[in-house]
Amino acid sequence: MSTPTSGRTTLKAPGLDWLLMVAALALVFMGTLLVWSATSTREDLTGGETTAYLTKQLVNVAIGLVLMVTVMATDHRWVRITAPLFYVGSIVGLALVLVAGSTINGSRSWIQLGGMSIQPSEFAKLSVVVGMALLVAERTEGRWRRGVRSVEVIGMLVIAGLPAALIMLQPDLGTMLVLTATVFGVLAVSGADRRWLMGLSVAGIAAAAVAVSAGVLKDYQVDRFMAFTNPGLDPRGAGYNTEQARIAVGNGGLFGQGLFDGSQTRSGFVPEQHTDFIFTVAGEELGLVGAGLLIALLAIVIWRALAISADTDDMFGRLAAAGIACWFGFQAFQNIGMCLGIMPVTGVPLPFVSYGGSSMFAGMLALGLLQNIHLRSSAALPTRLLATPRVLVRR
């Protein structure tokens, strides 16, 4: 005799996206080891304490995990309610940077809070994604439509434009490139007209040309781009970072020189190796196999983010997950690309891998949001499957 629940016994119980979680935590584990290796012999950074940066990164990871669990466990409605506050907070942080920020490596991007440096532009990436997703969701939920209208596209651009302008005033070219790619991806997923996408592409190229000609970018940023177009132009100046990074990666071979045994890494030839150039540590010490594993884990995180976006019926969740995937995807490509010499050198960290609190916190917040969206979607799965099919007609 059948029971009332017999028709639902084959449905998968709601739960975490464990593949996403395992891949992200594996990246964090690998990154922590790579940061330790990159700094253990650098007395100029550690003051002779070989585990100094290991301890700092473990603290960053612990705080990040708390943030991830908090967002993951928060009711979906509260996530949407607090999204505008998060956006406003990131704008305030970006404005404070310009007033009282610290300049590091030519860019005024950090706020000093005691012994900790906060980089608001890292949080701005997530706040723009969430802000754009919330705007579209509030204006389109309950109405079926192919894509968004021009007024909504303009609203999304306004949400992205304010933090983008503040970031360019720092100036932080790397974050600006990542933000641009992320905004473009969210617009594409939202169904914006192709004319908007083409127009924005042209406008972006024109804006870059104006920024260079008007002197918005610093001289060293222009020199780095010129060195990218012509690697032999200044091998001991603007092209030094790329040259040393390529040597380090090339030293690794198939299986690498061994963790903590990389010759370039131990000698400190690669600048900012624990942050922007962390991939060179993987390439030299873990070789093609280890670096390939790192790339594969990043690919899994991006794939699962896209899958979560595709699986949810909620417009906010769909756009937020897609935006996070674009953010992680382009930033990883930019970071690894500059280590291999196929992208210009810009100061962007490798998600979940590079040393840094702000990058880790923002990444973990995004991971928690992805799991929150997935949990809500999987919990609604039985209702969607048992619901009577309806034909949607656009009037």
Short mmCIF file of C-alpha atoms in Angstrom, two decimals:
data_model
loop_
_atom_site.label_atom_id
_atom_site.label_comp_id
_atom_site.label_asym_id
_atom_site.label_seq_id
_atom_site.Cartn_x
_atom_site.Cartn_y
_atom_site.Cartn_z
CA MET A 1 0.00 0.00 0.00
CA SER A 2 1.40 3.37 -0.93
CA THR A 3 1.85 6.23 1.50
CA PRO A 4 1.23 9.94 0.88
CA THR A 5 4.95 10.59 0.84
CA SER A 6 5.93 7.70 -1.40
CA GLY A 7 6.02 9.92 -4.47
CA ARG A 8 8.78 12.03 -2.94
CA THR A 9 11.19 9.39 -1.71
CA THR A 10 13.57 9.88 -4.62
CA LEU A 11 13.96 13.63 -4.12
CA LYS A 12 17.35 14.79 -2.90
CA ALA A 13 17.30 16.29 0.58
CA PRO A 14 18.27 19.96 0.79
CA GLY A 15 21.89 20.49 1.78
CA LEU A 16 25.14 22.27 1.10
CA ASP A 17 26.89 22.21 -2.23
CA TRP A 18 29.68 20.04 -0.88
CA LEU A 19 31.70 20.08 -4.09
CA LEU A 20 31.86 23.88 -3.95
CA MET A 21 32.74 23.80 -0.27
CA VAL A 22 35.50 21.19 -0.59
CA ALA A 23 37.06 22.93 -3.61
CA ALA A 24 37.09 26.33 -1.87
CA LEU A 25 38.52 24.95 1.37
CA ALA A 26 41.17 23.02 -0.59
CA LEU A 27 42.18 26.31 -2.24
CA VAL A 28 42.39 27.95 1.19
CA PHE A 29 44.57 25.09 2.47
CA MET A 30 46.90 25.22 -0.53
CA GLY A 31 47.07 29.00 -0.35
CA THR A 32 48.01 28.97 3.34
CA LEU A 33 50.90 26.61 2.64
CA LEU A 34 52.05 28.69 -0.34
CA VAL A 35 51.94 31.91 1.70
CA TRP A 36 54.00 30.24 4.42
CA SER A 37 56.54 29.07 1.88
CA ALA A 38 56.76 32.49 0.20
CA THR A 39 57.41 34.31 3.49
CA SER A 40 59.28 31.83 5.70
CA THR A 41 62.73 32.95 4.46
CA ARG A 42 61.88 36.65 4.03
CA GLU A 43 63.30 38.28 7.14
CA ASP A 44 62.43 41.70 5.71
CA LEU A 45 58.77 40.69 6.01
CA THR A 46 58.74 38.44 9.05
CA GLY A 47 61.45 39.98 11.23
CA GLY A 48 63.01 36.54 11.61
CA GLU A 49 59.78 34.82 12.73
CA THR A 50 59.32 32.17 10.04
CA THR A 51 55.68 31.47 10.92
CA ALA A 52 54.57 35.12 11.19
CA TYR A 53 52.57 35.20 7.97
CA LEU A 54 51.30 31.67 8.51
CA THR A 55 49.76 32.80 11.78
CA LYS A 56 48.28 35.92 10.20
CA GLN A 57 46.78 33.96 7.33
CA LEU A 58 45.27 31.40 9.70
CA VAL A 59 43.60 34.25 11.57
CA ASN A 60 42.29 35.61 8.25
CA VAL A 61 40.93 32.17 7.36
CA ALA A 62 39.26 31.78 10.78
CA ILE A 63 37.51 35.15 10.50
CA GLY A 64 36.55 34.36 6.91
CA LEU A 65 34.97 31.07 7.93
CA VAL A 66 32.88 32.83 10.59
CA LEU A 67 31.68 35.34 7.98
CA MET A 68 30.87 32.52 5.53
CA VAL A 69 28.83 30.55 8.08
CA THR A 70 27.01 33.71 9.19
CA VAL A 71 25.87 34.56 5.66
CA MET A 72 25.12 30.92 4.87
CA ALA A 73 22.88 30.55 7.93
CA THR A 74 21.10 33.90 7.57
CA ASP A 75 17.53 33.86 6.36
CA HIS A 76 17.32 34.71 2.66
CA ARG A 77 15.02 37.64 3.36
CA TRP A 78 17.55 39.21 5.72
CA VAL A 79 20.27 38.82 3.13
CA ARG A 80 18.23 40.97 0.78
CA ILE A 81 17.32 43.46 3.51
CA THR A 82 20.96 44.00 4.52
CA ALA A 83 22.26 44.15 0.92
CA PRO A 84 21.71 47.95 0.61
CA LEU A 85 23.52 48.49 3.93
CA PHE A 86 26.47 46.44 2.69
CA TYR A 87 26.56 48.52 -0.51
CA VAL A 88 26.47 51.82 1.39
CA GLY A 89 29.17 50.55 3.74
CA SER A 90 31.48 49.75 0.83
CA ILE A 91 30.92 53.24 -0.64
CA VAL A 92 31.76 54.84 2.70
CA GLY A 93 34.89 52.71 2.92
CA LEU A 94 36.01 53.71 -0.57
CA ALA A 95 35.44 57.37 0.26
CA LEU A 96 37.41 57.09 3.51
CA VAL A 97 40.32 55.59 1.59
CA LEU A 98 40.62 58.75 -0.50
CA VAL A 99 40.51 60.93 2.63
CA ALA A 100 42.59 59.00 5.14
CA GLY A 101 43.87 55.93 3.33
CA SER A 102 47.38 54.51 3.20
CA THR A 103 49.34 54.37 -0.05
CA ILE A 104 50.96 51.01 -0.79
CA ASN A 105 52.70 50.25 -4.09
CA GLY A 106 51.51 53.53 -5.59
CA SER A 107 47.79 53.03 -4.87
CA ARG A 108 45.83 54.57 -2.00
CA SER A 109 43.61 51.57 -1.36
CA TRP A 110 43.98 50.67 2.32
CA ILE A 111 42.60 51.86 5.66
CA GLN A 112 44.70 51.12 8.73
CA LEU A 113 42.70 49.79 11.69
CA GLY A 114 45.16 49.11 14.46
CA GLY A 115 47.47 46.40 13.19
CA MET A 116 45.15 45.41 10.34
CA SER A 117 44.87 46.87 6.83
CA ILE A 118 41.43 46.84 5.22
CA GLN A 119 40.99 47.21 1.45
CA PRO A 120 37.40 48.40 0.83
CA SER A 121 37.65 47.79 -2.94
CA GLU A 122 37.63 44.03 -2.27
CA PHE A 123 34.23 44.32 -0.59
CA ALA A 124 33.02 46.68 -3.32
CA LYS A 125 33.14 43.82 -5.84
CA LEU A 126 30.59 41.84 -3.86
CA SER A 127 28.50 44.90 -2.97
CA VAL A 128 28.14 45.84 -6.66
CA VAL A 129 27.06 42.30 -7.56
CA VAL A 130 24.52 42.18 -4.74
CA GLY A 131 23.28 45.71 -5.45
CA MET A 132 22.71 45.05 -9.15
CA ALA A 133 21.01 41.72 -8.42
CA LEU A 134 18.72 43.29 -5.84
CA LEU A 135 17.67 46.12 -8.15
CA VAL A 136 16.69 43.73 -10.95
CA ALA A 137 14.95 41.34 -8.55
CA GLU A 138 12.86 44.08 -6.95
CA ARG A 139 11.73 45.44 -10.31
CA THR A 140 11.08 42.18 -12.16
CA GLU A 141 9.90 39.59 -9.61
CA GLY A 142 6.31 38.54 -10.21
CA ARG A 143 6.43 39.62 -13.85
CA TRP A 144 7.65 37.47 -16.70
CA ARG A 145 9.85 39.27 -19.18
CA ARG A 146 12.61 38.54 -21.64
CA GLY A 147 15.49 40.40 -20.08
CA VAL A 148 15.57 43.80 -18.42
CA ARG A 149 14.47 47.15 -19.76
CA SER A 150 16.76 50.10 -20.46
CA VAL A 151 15.72 51.88 -17.25
CA GLU A 152 16.87 48.88 -15.23
CA VAL A 153 20.16 48.68 -17.13
CA ILE A 154 20.76 52.35 -16.35
CA GLY A 155 20.02 51.70 -12.69
CA MET A 156 22.51 48.82 -12.63
CA LEU A 157 25.16 51.02 -14.23
CA VAL A 158 24.57 53.74 -11.65
CA ILE A 159 25.02 51.19 -8.85
CA ALA A 160 28.30 50.05 -10.40
CA GLY A 161 29.44 53.50 -11.51
CA LEU A 162 29.81 55.15 -8.10
CA PRO A 163 32.25 52.62 -6.59
CA ALA A 164 34.02 52.35 -9.95
CA ALA A 165 34.70 56.08 -9.97
CA LEU A 166 36.04 55.97 -6.40
CA ILE A 167 38.27 53.01 -7.26
CA MET A 168 39.72 54.82 -10.28
CA LEU A 169 40.58 57.81 -8.07
CA GLN A 170 42.85 55.61 -5.93
CA PRO A 171 43.84 54.53 -8.69
CA ASP A 172 43.42 50.72 -8.60
CA LEU A 173 43.52 49.51 -12.19
CA GLY A 174 43.40 45.79 -11.34
CA THR A 175 40.23 46.04 -9.27
CA MET A 176 38.68 48.26 -11.94
CA LEU A 177 39.28 45.61 -14.60
CA VAL A 178 37.75 42.90 -12.41
CA LEU A 179 34.76 45.09 -11.58
CA THR A 180 34.20 45.90 -15.26
CA ALA A 181 34.21 42.23 -16.26
CA THR A 182 31.87 41.39 -13.38
CA VAL A 183 29.36 44.11 -14.29
CA PHE A 184 29.42 43.03 -17.92
CA GLY A 185 28.69 39.44 -16.87
CA VAL A 186 25.76 40.41 -14.63
CA LEU A 187 24.28 42.54 -17.42
CA ALA A 188 24.59 39.65 -19.88
CA VAL A 189 22.90 37.17 -17.52
CA SER A 190 20.13 39.65 -16.72
CA GLY A 191 19.13 39.64 -20.39
CA ALA A 192 20.19 43.19 -21.23
CA ASP A 193 19.87 44.08 -24.89
CA ARG A 194 22.94 43.32 -26.99
CA ARG A 195 23.14 46.95 -28.01
CA TRP A 196 23.82 47.84 -24.39
CA LEU A 197 26.59 45.27 -24.15
CA MET A 198 28.21 46.41 -27.38
CA GLY A 199 27.90 50.05 -26.40
CA LEU A 200 29.46 49.42 -23.01
CA SER A 201 32.37 47.58 -24.62
CA VAL A 202 33.08 50.53 -26.89
CA ALA A 203 32.65 52.98 -24.01
CA GLY A 204 35.07 50.97 -21.88
CA ILE A 205 37.78 51.07 -24.54
CA ALA A 206 37.24 54.81 -25.03
CA ALA A 207 37.36 55.43 -21.27
CA ALA A 208 40.65 53.53 -21.00
CA ALA A 209 42.17 55.65 -23.77
CA VAL A 210 40.97 58.85 -22.09
CA ALA A 211 42.32 57.72 -18.71
CA VAL A 212 45.78 57.16 -20.19
CA SER A 213 45.84 60.42 -22.15
CA ALA A 214 44.45 62.49 -19.26
CA GLY A 215 47.00 61.16 -16.78
CA VAL A 216 44.47 59.44 -14.52
CA LEU A 217 46.69 56.38 -14.38
CA LYS A 218 50.05 56.55 -12.64
CA ASP A 219 53.24 56.43 -14.70
CA TYR A 220 54.16 53.01 -13.31
CA GLN A 221 50.78 51.60 -14.41
CA VAL A 222 51.30 52.85 -17.96
CA ASP A 223 54.88 51.49 -17.91
CA ARG A 224 53.59 48.06 -16.86
CA PHE A 225 51.17 47.98 -19.75
CA MET A 226 53.92 49.02 -22.17
CA ALA A 227 56.16 46.29 -20.74
CA PHE A 228 53.36 43.79 -21.32
CA THR A 229 53.10 44.76 -24.99
CA ASN A 230 56.90 44.62 -25.32
CA PRO A 231 58.46 42.31 -22.66
CA GLY A 232 62.00 43.27 -23.59
CA LEU A 233 61.36 47.00 -23.22
CA ASP A 234 62.48 47.34 -19.57
CA PRO A 235 63.45 43.95 -18.08
CA ARG A 236 64.99 45.52 -14.95
CA GLY A 237 62.24 48.07 -14.43
CA ALA A 238 58.58 47.77 -15.38
CA GLY A 239 59.10 44.30 -16.86
CA TYR A 240 61.04 42.92 -13.89
CA ASN A 241 58.05 41.38 -12.10
CA THR A 242 56.87 39.48 -15.15
CA GLU A 243 60.37 38.31 -16.05
CA GLN A 244 61.05 36.91 -12.57
CA ALA A 245 57.57 35.37 -12.36
CA ARG A 246 58.06 33.50 -15.63
CA ILE A 247 61.48 32.25 -14.49
CA ALA A 248 59.97 30.95 -11.24
CA VAL A 249 57.13 29.13 -13.00
CA GLY A 250 59.54 27.71 -15.57
CA ASN A 251 61.79 26.33 -12.82
CA GLY A 252 59.03 24.07 -11.57
CA GLY A 253 58.91 21.60 -14.44
CA LEU A 254 56.40 18.78 -14.11
CA PHE A 255 56.46 18.07 -10.37
CA GLY A 256 58.19 21.15 -8.97
CA GLN A 257 61.20 21.69 -6.76
CA GLY A 258 59.30 20.81 -3.60
CA LEU A 259 57.36 22.88 -1.10
CA PHE A 260 59.66 25.35 0.72
CA ASP A 261 62.49 24.49 -1.72
CA GLY A 262 61.87 26.82 -4.68
CA SER A 263 65.09 28.61 -5.60
CA GLN A 264 63.42 31.82 -6.82
CA THR A 265 61.02 31.79 -3.89
CA ARG A 266 63.64 31.27 -1.21
CA SER A 267 65.84 33.96 -2.77
CA GLY A 268 63.00 36.50 -2.82
CA PHE A 269 63.48 37.42 -6.47
CA VAL A 270 59.74 37.66 -7.22
CA PRO A 271 58.18 40.81 -5.68
CA GLU A 272 54.89 40.51 -3.77
CA GLN A 273 55.09 36.73 -4.07
CA HIS A 274 52.81 36.03 -1.12
CA THR A 275 50.04 38.23 -2.53
CA ASP A 276 49.76 39.13 -6.23
CA PHE A 277 52.32 36.57 -7.46
CA ILE A 278 51.34 33.63 -5.23
CA PHE A 279 50.79 31.45 -8.31
CA THR A 280 54.53 31.53 -9.02
CA VAL A 281 55.12 29.67 -5.75
CA ALA A 282 52.76 26.92 -6.88
CA GLY A 283 54.40 26.79 -10.30
CA GLU A 284 57.94 26.57 -8.97
CA GLU A 285 57.47 24.35 -5.93
CA LEU A 286 54.55 22.15 -6.99
CA GLY A 287 55.22 22.14 -10.74
CA LEU A 288 52.75 21.74 -13.55
CA VAL A 289 50.84 19.08 -11.61
CA GLY A 290 50.37 21.22 -8.49
CA ALA A 291 49.63 24.41 -10.39
CA GLY A 292 47.19 22.48 -12.58
CA LEU A 293 45.43 21.19 -9.47
CA LEU A 294 45.09 24.74 -8.18
CA ILE A 295 43.57 25.86 -11.50
CA ALA A 296 41.23 22.85 -11.49
CA LEU A 297 39.97 23.75 -8.00
CA LEU A 298 39.33 27.32 -9.11
CA ALA A 299 37.46 25.99 -12.15
CA ILE A 300 35.26 23.84 -9.88
CA VAL A 301 34.37 26.85 -7.71
CA ILE A 302 33.43 28.89 -10.79
CA TRP A 303 31.49 25.97 -12.31
CA ARG A 304 29.49 25.41 -9.13
CA ALA A 305 28.70 29.13 -8.88
CA LEU A 306 27.35 29.05 -12.44
CA ALA A 307 25.41 25.87 -11.67
CA ILE A 308 23.82 27.48 -8.61
CA SER A 309 22.88 30.46 -10.77
CA ALA A 310 21.25 28.20 -13.36
CA ASP A 311 19.39 26.08 -10.79
CA THR A 312 17.61 28.85 -8.89
CA ASP A 313 14.29 30.39 -9.90
CA ASP A 314 15.00 33.46 -7.76
CA MET A 315 16.20 36.42 -9.86
CA PHE A 316 18.29 37.84 -7.02
CA GLY A 317 20.04 34.53 -6.48
CA ARG A 318 20.53 33.94 -10.18
CA LEU A 319 22.24 37.26 -10.83
CA ALA A 320 24.23 37.27 -7.58
CA ALA A 321 25.64 33.78 -8.21
CA ALA A 322 26.46 34.60 -11.83
CA GLY A 323 28.17 37.83 -10.77
CA ILE A 324 30.29 36.00 -8.21
CA ALA A 325 31.29 33.47 -10.88
CA CYS A 326 32.35 36.29 -13.23
CA TRP A 327 34.25 38.00 -10.42
CA PHE A 328 36.17 34.87 -9.41
CA GLY A 329 36.71 33.79 -13.01
CA PHE A 330 38.16 37.01 -14.39
CA GLN A 331 40.21 37.76 -11.27
CA ALA A 332 41.77 34.29 -11.34
CA PHE A 333 42.50 34.66 -15.07
CA GLN A 334 44.04 38.09 -14.52
CA ASN A 335 46.20 36.95 -11.60
CA ILE A 336 47.47 33.76 -13.22
CA GLY A 337 47.81 35.48 -16.58
CA MET A 338 50.15 38.16 -15.27
CA CYS A 339 52.32 35.45 -13.67
CA LEU A 340 52.59 33.76 -17.07
CA GLY A 341 53.10 36.97 -19.02
CA ILE A 342 49.82 36.80 -20.95
CA MET A 343 48.17 39.66 -19.01
CA PRO A 344 49.56 43.01 -17.83
CA VAL A 345 50.70 43.25 -14.22
CA THR A 346 47.94 44.59 -11.98
CA GLY A 347 47.56 44.19 -8.25
CA VAL A 348 44.79 41.62 -7.89
CA PRO A 349 44.95 38.63 -5.51
CA LEU A 350 44.19 35.04 -6.43
CA PRO A 351 40.82 34.18 -4.81
CA PHE A 352 41.13 32.05 -1.64
CA VAL A 353 44.89 31.63 -2.23
CA SER A 354 46.72 34.96 -1.89
CA TYR A 355 47.63 36.41 1.48
CA GLY A 356 45.35 39.18 2.70
CA GLY A 357 42.44 39.66 5.05
CA SER A 358 40.18 41.77 2.85
CA SER A 359 40.43 39.41 -0.10
CA MET A 360 39.79 36.38 2.13
CA PHE A 361 36.85 38.01 3.91
CA ALA A 362 35.18 39.12 0.68
CA GLY A 363 35.70 35.71 -0.91
CA MET A 364 34.27 33.89 2.10
CA LEU A 365 31.26 36.22 2.21
CA ALA A 366 30.64 35.41 -1.45
CA LEU A 367 31.00 31.68 -0.75
CA GLY A 368 28.48 31.95 2.08
CA LEU A 369 26.05 33.76 -0.23
CA LEU A 370 26.41 31.04 -2.87
CA GLN A 371 25.61 28.37 -0.29
CA ASN A 372 22.68 30.46 0.99
CA ILE A 373 21.24 30.64 -2.53
CA HIS A 374 21.82 26.92 -3.07
CA LEU A 375 20.18 25.97 0.23
CA ARG A 376 17.09 28.02 -0.58
CA SER A 377 16.89 26.58 -4.09
CA SER A 378 17.31 22.96 -2.96
CA ALA A 379 14.75 23.44 -0.18
CA ALA A 380 12.23 24.66 -2.75
CA LEU A 381 12.92 21.75 -5.11
CA PRO A 382 10.06 19.47 -3.93
CA THR A 383 7.56 22.33 -4.28
CA ARG A 384 8.71 23.10 -7.81
CA LEU A 385 8.59 19.46 -8.90
CA LEU A 386 5.13 18.86 -7.44
CA ALA A 387 3.65 22.10 -8.70
CA THR A 388 1.25 22.01 -11.63
CA PRO A 389 3.03 23.12 -14.80
CA ARG A 390 1.97 26.52 -16.07
CA VAL A 391 2.36 28.05 -19.48
CA LEU A 392 3.84 31.54 -19.28
CA VAL A 393 2.44 33.95 -21.81
CA ARG A 394 3.98 37.32 -22.41
CA ARG A 395 1.25 39.87 -22.92
#
